[in-house]
XYZ file of C-alpha atoms in Angstrom:
204
model
C 116.106 92.878 91.006
C 118.185 93.998 93.970
C 116.807 97.526 93.765
C 113.266 96.169 93.542
C 113.819 93.889 96.536
C 115.330 96.620 98.715
C 112.622 99.079 97.705
C 109.922 96.580 98.643
C 111.657 95.714 101.910
C 112.105 99.338 102.945
C 108.558 100.302 101.977
C 107.092 97.327 103.840
C 109.192 98.063 106.917
C 108.177 101.731 106.935
C 104.509 100.750 106.731
C 104.921 98.153 109.493
C 106.506 100.676 111.845
C 103.837 103.243 110.984
C 101.277 100.625 112.011
C 103.134 100.142 115.305
C 103.061 103.896 115.895
C 99.343 103.946 115.201
C 98.779 100.987 117.517
C 100.736 102.757 120.246
C 98.403 105.746 120.066
C 95.367 103.454 120.184
C 96.801 101.635 123.188
C 96.918 104.797 125.308
C 93.281 105.715 124.646
C 90.600 104.977 127.246
C 89.800 101.285 127.053
C 93.100 100.609 125.328
C 95.886 98.218 126.257
C 97.407 100.362 129.006
C 94.052 100.537 130.762
C 92.846 96.966 130.278
C 96.215 95.135 130.155
C 94.518 92.720 127.758
C 96.640 90.864 125.220
C 96.787 87.660 123.191
C 99.786 85.368 123.795
C 102.047 88.238 124.907
C 101.958 92.058 125.051
C 103.000 94.268 122.145
C 102.778 91.370 119.703
C 103.059 93.456 116.531
C 106.113 95.316 117.822
C 107.821 92.083 118.863
C 107.179 90.372 115.536
C 108.244 93.309 113.378
C 111.411 93.884 115.405
C 112.450 90.229 115.211
C 111.849 90.089 111.452
C 113.723 93.362 110.926
C 116.647 92.111 113.004
C 116.954 88.930 110.934
C 116.772 90.773 107.621
C 119.033 93.674 108.598
C 121.775 91.454 110.006
C 121.559 89.183 106.953
C 121.813 92.203 104.659
C 124.909 93.425 106.504
C 126.603 90.001 106.639
C 126.085 89.378 102.935
C 127.161 92.879 101.950
C 123.774 93.599 100.441
C 123.805 96.997 102.153
C 126.802 98.891 103.581
C 125.538 98.892 107.170
C 128.067 98.733 110.045
C 127.508 95.288 111.561
C 128.712 96.244 115.047
C 126.207 99.094 115.340
C 123.413 96.912 113.997
C 124.150 94.122 116.459
C 124.303 96.580 119.342
C 120.995 98.188 118.459
C 119.149 94.957 117.811
C 120.530 93.284 120.933
C 119.177 96.162 123.014
C 115.802 96.000 121.298
C 115.531 92.223 121.457
C 116.064 92.366 125.210
C 112.881 94.433 125.379
C 110.809 92.614 122.763
C 111.825 88.967 123.103
C 113.483 89.082 126.510
C 110.650 90.915 128.258
C 107.451 91.234 126.210
C 107.587 87.643 124.955
C 109.501 85.883 127.735
C 108.139 87.799 130.758
C 104.688 88.948 129.587
C 103.507 89.607 133.146
C 106.278 92.156 133.766
C 105.140 95.588 134.903
C 107.507 96.974 132.287
C 105.134 95.849 129.551
C 102.356 97.948 131.054
C 104.399 101.042 131.903
C 102.596 103.930 130.245
C 105.563 106.326 130.262
C 108.221 103.664 129.698
C 106.886 101.389 126.991
C 104.983 104.117 125.182
C 108.113 106.266 125.036
C 110.267 103.498 123.599
C 107.526 102.475 121.153
C 107.251 106.036 119.867
C 111.030 106.486 119.749
C 111.561 103.247 117.836
C 108.647 103.581 115.438
C 109.250 107.215 114.484
C 112.953 106.468 114.024
C 112.215 103.499 111.789
C 109.494 105.168 109.736
C 111.976 107.939 108.958
C 114.873 105.546 108.347
C 113.071 103.127 106.058
C 111.315 105.936 104.198
C 114.716 107.534 103.663
C 116.171 104.286 102.326
C 113.159 103.784 100.062
C 113.479 107.297 98.650
C 117.197 106.759 98.166
C 116.471 103.626 96.150
C 114.260 105.727 93.894
C 117.121 108.154 93.337
C 115.548 111.198 94.980
C 115.429 111.956 98.705
C 113.192 114.898 99.666
C 115.112 117.531 101.598
C 112.736 117.310 104.554
C 113.280 113.562 104.816
C 117.041 114.055 104.562
C 116.977 116.455 107.496
C 114.671 114.244 109.533
C 116.975 111.280 108.988
C 119.961 113.105 110.449
C 118.283 115.346 113.020
C 115.384 113.425 114.585
C 117.755 111.017 116.342
C 118.980 113.902 118.516
C 115.687 113.673 120.418
C 114.578 110.111 119.677
C 117.745 108.285 120.755
C 117.828 109.861 124.249
C 114.117 109.087 124.600
C 114.904 105.458 123.892
C 117.892 105.257 126.222
C 115.798 106.630 129.089
C 112.742 104.443 128.537
C 114.393 101.130 127.633
C 116.401 100.664 130.862
C 113.311 101.726 132.806
C 111.297 98.887 131.263
C 114.140 96.498 132.095
C 114.259 97.833 135.663
C 110.538 97.210 136.114
C 111.055 93.615 134.979
C 113.710 92.702 137.546
C 111.089 91.879 140.194
C 109.653 89.207 137.890
C 112.801 87.202 137.170
C 115.306 85.214 139.199
C 118.822 83.810 139.056
C 120.908 84.146 135.924
C 118.228 85.983 133.992
C 117.959 88.607 136.707
C 121.667 89.362 136.454
C 121.573 89.208 132.665
C 118.892 91.909 132.562
C 120.548 93.935 135.312
C 123.846 93.972 133.430
C 122.065 94.729 130.169
C 120.347 97.680 131.812
C 123.684 99.317 132.590
C 125.111 98.525 129.153
C 122.514 100.775 127.545
C 124.614 103.837 128.359
C 127.851 102.855 126.546
C 125.739 101.413 123.747
C 123.873 104.689 123.436
C 127.137 106.645 123.303
C 128.419 104.476 120.448
C 125.234 104.736 118.391
C 124.757 108.434 119.096
C 128.351 109.206 118.140
C 127.948 107.225 114.925
C 124.847 109.216 113.995
C 126.559 112.516 114.779
C 129.311 111.556 112.340
C 126.706 110.654 109.721
C 124.967 113.976 110.369
C 128.158 115.892 109.654
C 128.791 113.887 106.493
C 125.305 114.156 105.065
C 124.189 117.594 106.196
C 127.531 119.321 105.979
C 127.457 120.255 109.660
C 130.817 121.475 110.872
C 132.399 120.073 114.029
C 132.646 123.544 115.497
C 128.884 123.912 115.659
């Protein structure tokens, strides 16, 4: 039952993030979101909802020992993402950060491609056979995708500062600068995983 549950969860998550990637491409087309700025309730609704659901499930999985994920890295990653999704897209929908073509598109692509690869990898692993291409993508794509995220995410936060006041202003401002040490921790973790899983030597 556990294998069935995790397989279903990973497959569903991969499909959801693929849908987000597809929506991102549609949004940049003429007449799309970045041209019209039209939205219902708040911008990037699908991305916000999927990220919140993923955060709840992933943290629960780690806390219960269902999967051997490092809780500290998970919390760091999801905190950074929830600042963008809940803290900006949902809480400050009028922020220019939500409509930044280079900023929000870049982070949407970085997140969605990362997650499609990650959840597809986990799904394949549950089936007992990971294609070699997927194995390499899992431990190589982050080299480009993580820096793309760490550049675009603080930029979206920066564009939001003009729309908030008081404590929340300083909360976002501090969070913006914490992206760098957070990135270093996550990037270092993935480099270690790359060496373990691809047999890459430290001297490379």
